[in-house]
Amino acid sequence: MTPKRGDAYWMLRRQFLAAIHQQANVEQARYRYLAQPLCDHFWSHNIAHRTDSTPGYPGHYGCRVRLRKRKLELSWYYNRFVPKKSGEGRSVFSEYIRKEGRFRYHKPAFTRAQDWEQPLIMETEAGLEMLRRLNANQAELCRVVRKSERLLKDLEEHLGGLKEAARGSESPSSEEG
């Protein structure tokens, strides 16, 4: 069965693909929402260990969740504490840790972690890895939708060309009759 080549047909197909793309963006925002409690859990333990009586104080690792320019960032960093010149308190300098794996940070990235930090980091990173995998699937879906949008446009143009060619071939035969 040949599909209708009317404008409504193509508009519905474009709307369908646009809706998938929009839902994928919403899903990415949901992944950010799901990642935040993982980081909050890590930070709650970090804050609880901020006493002079805690062995290994202070913790040097931190994690962050951000959604910037349609990109979900689930990252870790290492903090260095430097005493202030005034002698009161410390300044914190953060160094981003490069992710060596595709979905997960390698364990050696956390070798400087305190004894109380190590299990929390591994637990948090396990959850973040799952979210990175989900996000990668969602990104692949968006790539497929963009390819489909281009193919749909090409198909519409191709069928339009066939229609024009059919009109052109009808004209000479109708003059002969």
Short mmCIF file of N, CA and C in Angstrom, two decimals:
data_model
loop_
_atom_site.label_atom_id
_atom_site.label_comp_id
_atom_site.label_asym_id
_atom_site.label_seq_id
_atom_site.Cartn_x
_atom_site.Cartn_y
_atom_site.Cartn_z
N MET A 1 0.85 -1.17 0.00
CA MET A 1 0.00 0.00 0.00
C MET A 1 0.89 1.23 0.00
N THR A 2 0.65 2.16 -0.92
CA THR A 2 1.45 3.37 -1.03
C THR A 2 0.95 4.39 -0.01
N PRO A 3 1.87 4.97 0.80
CA PRO A 3 1.42 5.96 1.79
C PRO A 3 0.95 7.23 1.11
N LYS A 4 0.04 7.91 1.82
CA LYS A 4 -0.42 9.20 1.32
C LYS A 4 0.77 10.15 1.31
N ARG A 5 0.85 10.99 0.30
CA ARG A 5 1.97 11.91 0.21
C ARG A 5 1.54 13.32 0.57
N GLY A 6 0.44 13.45 1.28
CA GLY A 6 -0.05 14.76 1.68
C GLY A 6 0.80 15.37 2.78
N ASP A 7 0.64 16.65 2.96
CA ASP A 7 1.41 17.36 3.98
C ASP A 7 1.13 16.83 5.38
N ALA A 8 -0.10 16.42 5.67
CA ALA A 8 -0.44 15.91 7.00
C ALA A 8 0.35 14.65 7.32
N TYR A 9 0.56 13.80 6.34
CA TYR A 9 1.32 12.56 6.54
C TYR A 9 2.73 12.89 7.01
N TRP A 10 3.41 13.78 6.33
CA TRP A 10 4.79 14.12 6.67
C TRP A 10 4.85 14.88 8.00
N MET A 11 3.85 15.72 8.23
CA MET A 11 3.83 16.48 9.47
C MET A 11 3.72 15.52 10.68
N LEU A 12 2.86 14.50 10.56
CA LEU A 12 2.71 13.53 11.65
C LEU A 12 4.00 12.77 11.90
N ARG A 13 4.71 12.40 10.85
CA ARG A 13 5.98 11.68 11.01
C ARG A 13 7.01 12.57 11.70
N ARG A 14 7.09 13.82 11.30
CA ARG A 14 8.03 14.76 11.93
C ARG A 14 7.67 14.99 13.39
N GLN A 15 6.37 15.09 13.68
CA GLN A 15 5.94 15.28 15.06
C GLN A 15 6.29 14.06 15.92
N PHE A 16 6.13 12.88 15.35
CA PHE A 16 6.48 11.66 16.06
C PHE A 16 7.96 11.66 16.46
N LEU A 17 8.83 11.97 15.51
CA LEU A 17 10.26 11.98 15.79
C LEU A 17 10.62 13.10 16.76
N ALA A 18 9.99 14.25 16.64
CA ALA A 18 10.24 15.36 17.56
C ALA A 18 9.81 14.98 18.98
N ALA A 19 8.70 14.26 19.10
CA ALA A 19 8.22 13.84 20.43
C ALA A 19 9.21 12.86 21.08
N ILE A 20 9.77 11.96 20.30
CA ILE A 20 10.77 11.03 20.83
C ILE A 20 11.98 11.81 21.32
N HIS A 21 12.44 12.76 20.53
CA HIS A 21 13.60 13.56 20.90
C HIS A 21 13.32 14.35 22.18
N GLN A 22 12.14 14.94 22.27
CA GLN A 22 11.78 15.71 23.47
C GLN A 22 11.71 14.81 24.69
N GLN A 23 11.13 13.62 24.56
CA GLN A 23 11.05 12.69 25.68
C GLN A 23 12.43 12.25 26.12
N ALA A 24 13.35 12.09 25.17
CA ALA A 24 14.73 11.71 25.52
C ALA A 24 15.38 12.81 26.36
N ASN A 25 15.12 14.06 26.04
CA ASN A 25 15.66 15.17 26.83
C ASN A 25 15.06 15.18 28.24
N VAL A 26 13.78 14.88 28.34
CA VAL A 26 13.13 14.80 29.65
C VAL A 26 13.75 13.66 30.46
N GLU A 27 14.00 12.54 29.80
CA GLU A 27 14.59 11.39 30.47
C GLU A 27 15.99 11.72 31.00
N GLN A 28 16.74 12.49 30.25
CA GLN A 28 18.07 12.90 30.70
C GLN A 28 17.97 13.75 31.97
N ALA A 29 16.99 14.61 32.04
CA ALA A 29 16.76 15.41 33.25
C ALA A 29 16.39 14.49 34.42
N ARG A 30 15.66 13.43 34.14
CA ARG A 30 15.33 12.46 35.19
C ARG A 30 16.58 11.75 35.69
N TYR A 31 17.50 11.44 34.80
CA TYR A 31 18.75 10.81 35.21
C TYR A 31 19.53 11.73 36.14
N ARG A 32 19.51 13.01 35.86
CA ARG A 32 20.18 13.98 36.72
C ARG A 32 19.52 13.96 38.10
N TYR A 33 18.20 13.93 38.10
CA TYR A 33 17.43 13.88 39.34
C TYR A 33 17.76 12.61 40.14
N LEU A 34 17.93 11.49 39.46
CA LEU A 34 18.26 10.23 40.13
C LEU A 34 19.70 10.20 40.65
N ALA A 35 20.59 10.90 39.97
CA ALA A 35 22.00 10.92 40.37
C ALA A 35 22.23 11.78 41.60
N GLN A 36 21.42 12.82 41.77
CA GLN A 36 21.67 13.75 42.88
C GLN A 36 21.63 13.07 44.26
N PRO A 37 20.67 12.18 44.55
CA PRO A 37 20.70 11.51 45.86
C PRO A 37 21.96 10.67 46.08
N LEU A 38 22.53 10.12 45.02
CA LEU A 38 23.78 9.37 45.16
C LEU A 38 24.89 10.29 45.68
N CYS A 39 25.00 11.45 45.04
CA CYS A 39 26.01 12.42 45.47
C CYS A 39 25.69 12.97 46.86
N ASP A 40 24.42 13.23 47.12
CA ASP A 40 24.03 13.74 48.44
C ASP A 40 24.39 12.74 49.54
N HIS A 41 24.20 11.45 49.26
CA HIS A 41 24.56 10.40 50.22
C HIS A 41 26.06 10.45 50.50
N PHE A 42 26.85 10.55 49.43
CA PHE A 42 28.30 10.64 49.61
C PHE A 42 28.65 11.87 50.45
N TRP A 43 28.05 13.03 50.12
CA TRP A 43 28.38 14.26 50.83
C TRP A 43 27.91 14.23 52.28
N SER A 44 26.82 13.56 52.57
CA SER A 44 26.36 13.48 53.96
C SER A 44 27.40 12.76 54.82
N HIS A 45 28.00 11.71 54.26
CA HIS A 45 29.07 11.02 54.99
C HIS A 45 30.31 11.89 55.08
N ASN A 46 30.62 12.60 54.02
CA ASN A 46 31.78 13.49 54.02
C ASN A 46 31.64 14.53 55.13
N ILE A 47 30.47 15.12 55.23
CA ILE A 47 30.22 16.15 56.26
C ILE A 47 30.29 15.52 57.66
N ALA A 48 29.75 14.32 57.80
CA ALA A 48 29.77 13.65 59.11
C ALA A 48 31.20 13.36 59.58
N HIS A 49 32.12 13.22 58.64
CA HIS A 49 33.52 12.93 59.00
C HIS A 49 34.37 14.18 59.12
N ARG A 50 33.77 15.34 59.16
CA ARG A 50 34.52 16.59 59.27
C ARG A 50 34.75 16.98 60.73
N THR A 51 35.39 16.10 61.44
CA THR A 51 35.77 16.42 62.82
C THR A 51 37.22 16.04 62.99
N ASP A 52 37.86 16.67 63.92
CA ASP A 52 39.27 16.37 64.19
C ASP A 52 39.45 14.97 64.77
N SER A 53 38.36 14.40 65.31
CA SER A 53 38.46 13.07 65.90
C SER A 53 38.31 11.95 64.87
N THR A 54 37.94 12.29 63.64
CA THR A 54 37.78 11.29 62.59
C THR A 54 39.15 10.95 62.01
N PRO A 55 39.53 9.67 62.06
CA PRO A 55 40.79 9.29 61.41
C PRO A 55 40.68 9.55 59.91
N GLY A 56 41.69 10.16 59.36
CA GLY A 56 41.67 10.44 57.93
C GLY A 56 40.95 11.71 57.57
N TYR A 57 40.68 12.57 58.55
CA TYR A 57 40.04 13.85 58.25
C TYR A 57 41.08 14.75 57.60
N PRO A 58 40.77 15.53 56.64
CA PRO A 58 39.49 15.63 55.94
C PRO A 58 39.45 14.69 54.74
N GLY A 59 38.25 14.41 54.26
CA GLY A 59 38.11 13.65 53.03
C GLY A 59 38.51 14.53 51.86
N HIS A 60 39.15 13.95 50.88
CA HIS A 60 39.65 14.74 49.76
C HIS A 60 38.83 14.60 48.48
N TYR A 61 37.92 13.66 48.42
CA TYR A 61 37.18 13.43 47.18
C TYR A 61 35.81 14.06 47.23
N GLY A 62 35.33 14.43 46.05
CA GLY A 62 33.99 14.98 45.91
C GLY A 62 33.39 14.53 44.59
N CYS A 63 32.08 14.52 44.52
CA CYS A 63 31.40 14.16 43.27
C CYS A 63 30.38 15.25 42.95
N ARG A 64 30.06 15.32 41.67
CA ARG A 64 29.15 16.37 41.22
C ARG A 64 28.27 15.83 40.09
N VAL A 65 27.05 16.33 40.07
CA VAL A 65 26.09 16.02 39.01
C VAL A 65 25.66 17.33 38.38
N ARG A 66 25.77 17.42 37.06
CA ARG A 66 25.32 18.62 36.35
C ARG A 66 24.71 18.23 35.02
N LEU A 67 23.78 19.05 34.57
CA LEU A 67 23.20 18.92 33.25
C LEU A 67 23.47 20.25 32.56
N ARG A 68 24.43 20.24 31.63
CA ARG A 68 24.82 21.46 30.93
C ARG A 68 24.78 21.21 29.43
N LYS A 69 24.11 22.11 28.73
CA LYS A 69 24.05 22.04 27.26
C LYS A 69 23.70 20.64 26.78
N ARG A 70 22.64 20.10 27.34
CA ARG A 70 22.15 18.76 26.98
C ARG A 70 23.19 17.66 27.19
N LYS A 71 24.09 17.87 28.14
CA LYS A 71 25.08 16.86 28.47
C LYS A 71 25.02 16.60 29.97
N LEU A 72 24.86 15.35 30.34
CA LEU A 72 24.82 14.96 31.74
C LEU A 72 26.25 14.69 32.20
N GLU A 73 26.67 15.38 33.24
CA GLU A 73 28.01 15.22 33.78
C GLU A 73 27.91 14.61 35.17
N LEU A 74 28.53 13.46 35.34
CA LEU A 74 28.60 12.75 36.62
C LEU A 74 30.08 12.58 36.90
N SER A 75 30.67 13.50 37.66
CA SER A 75 32.12 13.54 37.77
C SER A 75 32.62 13.55 39.21
N TRP A 76 33.90 13.22 39.33
CA TRP A 76 34.61 13.21 40.60
C TRP A 76 35.75 14.21 40.54
N TYR A 77 36.15 14.69 41.68
CA TYR A 77 37.31 15.58 41.77
C TYR A 77 38.03 15.34 43.09
N TYR A 78 39.27 15.80 43.14
CA TYR A 78 40.12 15.64 44.31
C TYR A 78 40.39 17.03 44.88
N ASN A 79 40.18 17.18 46.17
CA ASN A 79 40.38 18.48 46.84
C ASN A 79 41.71 18.50 47.58
N ARG A 80 42.43 19.60 47.41
CA ARG A 80 43.64 19.86 48.21
C ARG A 80 43.31 21.00 49.16
N PHE A 81 43.77 20.87 50.40
CA PHE A 81 43.52 21.89 51.41
C PHE A 81 44.84 22.59 51.72
N VAL A 82 44.84 23.90 51.54
CA VAL A 82 46.05 24.70 51.77
C VAL A 82 45.74 25.72 52.86
N PRO A 83 46.59 25.78 53.88
CA PRO A 83 46.34 26.77 54.94
C PRO A 83 46.35 28.19 54.38
N LYS A 84 45.42 29.01 54.86
CA LYS A 84 45.34 30.40 54.41
C LYS A 84 46.52 31.18 55.01
N LYS A 85 46.93 32.23 54.32
CA LYS A 85 48.05 33.05 54.78
C LYS A 85 47.79 33.68 56.14
N SER A 86 46.53 33.96 56.40
CA SER A 86 46.17 34.57 57.68
C SER A 86 46.32 33.56 58.83
N GLY A 87 46.43 32.29 58.48
CA GLY A 87 46.56 31.25 59.50
C GLY A 87 45.24 30.71 59.99
N GLU A 88 44.14 31.33 59.58
CA GLU A 88 42.82 30.87 60.01
C GLU A 88 42.15 30.11 58.87
N GLY A 89 41.95 28.84 59.07
CA GLY A 89 41.23 28.04 58.09
C GLY A 89 42.12 27.60 56.93
N ARG A 90 41.47 27.03 55.93
CA ARG A 90 42.18 26.51 54.76
C ARG A 90 41.44 26.90 53.49
N SER A 91 42.19 27.01 52.41
CA SER A 91 41.61 27.20 51.08
C SER A 91 41.52 25.82 50.43
N VAL A 92 40.49 25.64 49.64
CA VAL A 92 40.29 24.36 48.96
C VAL A 92 40.52 24.54 47.48
N PHE A 93 41.36 23.69 46.90
CA PHE A 93 41.62 23.70 45.46
C PHE A 93 41.18 22.34 44.91
N SER A 94 40.26 22.38 43.96
CA SER A 94 39.71 21.14 43.40
C SER A 94 40.36 20.81 42.07
N GLU A 95 40.65 19.53 41.90
CA GLU A 95 41.25 19.04 40.66
C GLU A 95 40.32 17.97 40.08
N TYR A 96 39.84 18.22 38.87
CA TYR A 96 38.95 17.27 38.20
C TYR A 96 39.72 15.97 37.92
N ILE A 97 39.07 14.84 38.18
CA ILE A 97 39.68 13.53 37.90
C ILE A 97 39.16 13.05 36.55
N ARG A 98 40.09 12.74 35.66
CA ARG A 98 39.70 12.25 34.33
C ARG A 98 39.16 10.84 34.44
N LYS A 99 38.08 10.61 33.72
CA LYS A 99 37.46 9.28 33.70
C LYS A 99 38.19 8.46 32.64
N GLU A 100 38.81 7.39 33.04
CA GLU A 100 39.58 6.56 32.11
C GLU A 100 38.69 5.55 31.39
N GLY A 101 37.67 5.05 32.06
CA GLY A 101 36.77 4.07 31.45
C GLY A 101 35.65 4.77 30.70
N ARG A 102 34.87 4.00 29.99
CA ARG A 102 33.76 4.61 29.23
C ARG A 102 32.62 5.02 30.16
N PHE A 103 32.29 4.15 31.10
CA PHE A 103 31.16 4.42 31.99
C PHE A 103 31.56 4.54 33.46
N ARG A 104 32.79 4.22 33.77
CA ARG A 104 33.19 4.15 35.17
C ARG A 104 34.61 4.67 35.34
N TYR A 105 34.85 5.28 36.48
CA TYR A 105 36.21 5.68 36.83
C TYR A 105 36.95 4.42 37.27
N HIS A 106 38.22 4.32 36.92
CA HIS A 106 39.02 3.18 37.36
C HIS A 106 39.38 3.34 38.83
N LYS A 107 39.51 2.23 39.52
CA LYS A 107 39.82 2.24 40.95
C LYS A 107 41.09 3.01 41.29
N PRO A 108 42.15 2.95 40.48
CA PRO A 108 43.36 3.70 40.82
C PRO A 108 43.14 5.22 40.95
N ALA A 109 42.08 5.73 40.39
CA ALA A 109 41.78 7.16 40.51
C ALA A 109 41.49 7.53 41.96
N PHE A 110 41.16 6.54 42.79
CA PHE A 110 40.78 6.80 44.17
C PHE A 110 41.77 6.21 45.18
N THR A 111 42.99 5.98 44.77
CA THR A 111 43.97 5.35 45.66
C THR A 111 44.31 6.23 46.86
N ARG A 112 44.16 7.55 46.73
CA ARG A 112 44.49 8.45 47.84
C ARG A 112 43.31 8.62 48.81
N ALA A 113 42.24 7.88 48.61
CA ALA A 113 41.05 8.03 49.47
C ALA A 113 41.34 7.53 50.88
N GLN A 114 40.71 8.18 51.84
CA GLN A 114 40.81 7.76 53.24
C GLN A 114 40.06 6.44 53.40
N ASP A 115 40.34 5.73 54.49
CA ASP A 115 39.70 4.43 54.72
C ASP A 115 38.17 4.53 54.74
N TRP A 116 37.63 5.59 55.32
CA TRP A 116 36.19 5.75 55.39
C TRP A 116 35.60 6.20 54.05
N GLU A 117 36.43 6.83 53.19
CA GLU A 117 35.95 7.31 51.88
C GLU A 117 35.83 6.19 50.86
N GLN A 118 36.76 5.25 50.87
CA GLN A 118 36.85 4.24 49.82
C GLN A 118 35.54 3.48 49.58
N PRO A 119 34.89 2.91 50.61
CA PRO A 119 33.65 2.18 50.33
C PRO A 119 32.52 3.09 49.84
N LEU A 120 32.48 4.31 50.33
CA LEU A 120 31.45 5.26 49.87
C LEU A 120 31.66 5.63 48.41
N ILE A 121 32.90 5.83 48.04
CA ILE A 121 33.21 6.16 46.64
C ILE A 121 32.79 5.02 45.73
N MET A 122 33.14 3.78 46.10
CA MET A 122 32.81 2.62 45.26
C MET A 122 31.30 2.44 45.15
N GLU A 123 30.59 2.63 46.26
CA GLU A 123 29.13 2.51 46.27
C GLU A 123 28.49 3.59 45.39
N THR A 124 28.96 4.81 45.54
CA THR A 124 28.43 5.93 44.75
C THR A 124 28.76 5.75 43.28
N GLU A 125 29.99 5.34 42.99
CA GLU A 125 30.42 5.16 41.60
C GLU A 125 29.65 4.05 40.91
N ALA A 126 29.26 3.01 41.65
CA ALA A 126 28.46 1.93 41.05
C ALA A 126 27.12 2.47 40.56
N GLY A 127 26.48 3.32 41.36
CA GLY A 127 25.21 3.93 40.94
C GLY A 127 25.40 4.89 39.78
N LEU A 128 26.46 5.69 39.83
CA LEU A 128 26.74 6.64 38.75
C LEU A 128 27.04 5.91 37.44
N GLU A 129 27.69 4.76 37.54
CA GLU A 129 27.97 3.97 36.33
C GLU A 129 26.67 3.55 35.64
N MET A 130 25.71 3.08 36.44
CA MET A 130 24.43 2.66 35.86
C MET A 130 23.75 3.84 35.16
N LEU A 131 23.80 5.01 35.78
CA LEU A 131 23.20 6.19 35.16
C LEU A 131 23.94 6.60 33.90
N ARG A 132 25.27 6.47 33.89
CA ARG A 132 26.04 6.78 32.67
C ARG A 132 25.64 5.84 31.54
N ARG A 133 25.40 4.58 31.86
CA ARG A 133 24.98 3.61 30.83
C ARG A 133 23.58 3.96 30.31
N LEU A 134 22.68 4.29 31.20
CA LEU A 134 21.34 4.69 30.78
C LEU A 134 21.41 5.94 29.90
N ASN A 135 22.23 6.89 30.29
CA ASN A 135 22.37 8.12 29.53
C ASN A 135 22.97 7.84 28.14
N ALA A 136 23.91 6.91 28.06
CA ALA A 136 24.49 6.55 26.77
C ALA A 136 23.43 5.93 25.85
N ASN A 137 22.55 5.11 26.42
CA ASN A 137 21.45 4.53 25.63
C ASN A 137 20.53 5.64 25.12
N GLN A 138 20.25 6.60 25.98
CA GLN A 138 19.38 7.71 25.59
C GLN A 138 20.04 8.54 24.50
N ALA A 139 21.35 8.75 24.59
CA ALA A 139 22.08 9.51 23.56
C ALA A 139 22.05 8.78 22.23
N GLU A 140 22.17 7.45 22.28
CA GLU A 140 22.09 6.65 21.06
C GLU A 140 20.70 6.77 20.42
N LEU A 141 19.68 6.77 21.26
CA LEU A 141 18.31 6.96 20.77
C LEU A 141 18.19 8.31 20.04
N CYS A 142 18.76 9.35 20.60
CA CYS A 142 18.72 10.68 19.96
C CYS A 142 19.44 10.66 18.61
N ARG A 143 20.57 9.95 18.54
CA ARG A 143 21.29 9.84 17.26
C ARG A 143 20.42 9.13 16.22
N VAL A 144 19.74 8.07 16.63
CA VAL A 144 18.87 7.33 15.71
C VAL A 144 17.71 8.22 15.25
N VAL A 145 17.16 9.01 16.15
CA VAL A 145 16.05 9.91 15.79
C VAL A 145 16.54 10.94 14.77
N ARG A 146 17.74 11.51 15.00
CA ARG A 146 18.27 12.50 14.04
C ARG A 146 18.48 11.87 12.66
N LYS A 147 18.99 10.62 12.63
CA LYS A 147 19.17 9.91 11.36
C LYS A 147 17.81 9.70 10.69
N SER A 148 16.83 9.32 11.48
CA SER A 148 15.48 9.09 10.94
C SER A 148 14.88 10.37 10.39
N GLU A 149 15.12 11.49 11.06
CA GLU A 149 14.62 12.78 10.57
C GLU A 149 15.23 13.09 9.20
N ARG A 150 16.53 12.85 9.05
CA ARG A 150 17.18 13.10 7.76
C ARG A 150 16.64 12.15 6.68
N LEU A 151 16.49 10.88 7.03
CA LEU A 151 15.96 9.92 6.06
C LEU A 151 14.53 10.24 5.65
N LEU A 152 13.73 10.67 6.61
CA LEU A 152 12.35 11.04 6.30
C LEU A 152 12.32 12.22 5.34
N LYS A 153 13.17 13.20 5.56
CA LYS A 153 13.26 14.36 4.66
C LYS A 153 13.68 13.91 3.26
N ASP A 154 14.70 13.04 3.20
CA ASP A 154 15.15 12.53 1.90
C ASP A 154 14.05 11.75 1.20
N LEU A 155 13.31 10.94 1.95
CA LEU A 155 12.22 10.16 1.37
C LEU A 155 11.13 11.08 0.83
N GLU A 156 10.81 12.09 1.61
CA GLU A 156 9.78 13.06 1.16
C GLU A 156 10.20 13.73 -0.14
N GLU A 157 11.46 14.13 -0.22
CA GLU A 157 11.96 14.75 -1.45
C GLU A 157 11.96 13.77 -2.61
N HIS A 158 12.36 12.52 -2.33
CA HIS A 158 12.39 11.49 -3.36
C HIS A 158 11.00 11.22 -3.92
N LEU A 159 10.03 11.04 -3.02
CA LEU A 159 8.66 10.79 -3.49
C LEU A 159 8.09 12.01 -4.21
N GLY A 160 8.46 13.20 -3.75
CA GLY A 160 8.04 14.41 -4.46
C GLY A 160 8.60 14.46 -5.86
N GLY A 161 9.85 14.02 -6.02
CA GLY A 161 10.47 13.96 -7.34
C GLY A 161 9.79 12.96 -8.24
N LEU A 162 9.37 11.82 -7.67
CA LEU A 162 8.65 10.82 -8.47
C LEU A 162 7.32 11.38 -8.94
N LYS A 163 6.65 12.12 -8.08
CA LYS A 163 5.37 12.72 -8.43
C LYS A 163 5.55 13.71 -9.58
N GLU A 164 6.60 14.52 -9.50
CA GLU A 164 6.89 15.49 -10.57
C GLU A 164 7.22 14.78 -11.88
N ALA A 165 7.99 13.70 -11.78
CA ALA A 165 8.36 12.93 -12.98
C ALA A 165 7.11 12.31 -13.60
N ALA A 166 6.20 11.84 -12.77
CA ALA A 166 4.96 11.24 -13.28
C ALA A 166 4.12 12.28 -14.00
N ARG A 167 4.06 13.49 -13.45
CA ARG A 167 3.32 14.56 -14.12
C ARG A 167 3.95 14.89 -15.46
N GLY A 168 5.26 14.93 -15.48
CA GLY A 168 5.98 15.26 -16.72
C GLY A 168 5.75 14.22 -17.79
N SER A 169 5.66 12.95 -17.43
CA SER A 169 5.46 11.90 -18.42
C SER A 169 4.01 11.80 -18.88
N GLU A 170 3.07 12.30 -18.08
CA GLU A 170 1.66 12.28 -18.48
C GLU A 170 1.36 13.32 -19.54
N SER A 171 2.02 14.43 -19.55
CA SER A 171 1.71 15.53 -20.46
C SER A 171 1.85 15.16 -21.92
N PRO A 172 2.96 14.57 -22.39
CA PRO A 172 3.08 14.26 -23.81
C PRO A 172 2.07 13.22 -24.27
N SER A 173 1.76 12.21 -23.47
CA SER A 173 0.83 11.18 -23.90
C SER A 173 -0.59 11.72 -24.00
N SER A 174 -0.96 12.69 -23.17
CA SER A 174 -2.31 13.24 -23.24
C SER A 174 -2.45 14.13 -24.47
N GLU A 175 -1.36 14.73 -24.93
CA GLU A 175 -1.43 15.56 -26.14
C GLU A 175 -1.60 14.70 -27.37
N GLU A 176 -1.02 13.48 -27.36
CA GLU A 176 -1.13 12.58 -28.51
C GLU A 176 -2.54 12.11 -28.69
N GLY A 177 -3.29 11.92 -27.62
CA GLY A 177 -4.65 11.39 -27.71
C GLY A 177 -5.56 12.43 -28.19
#
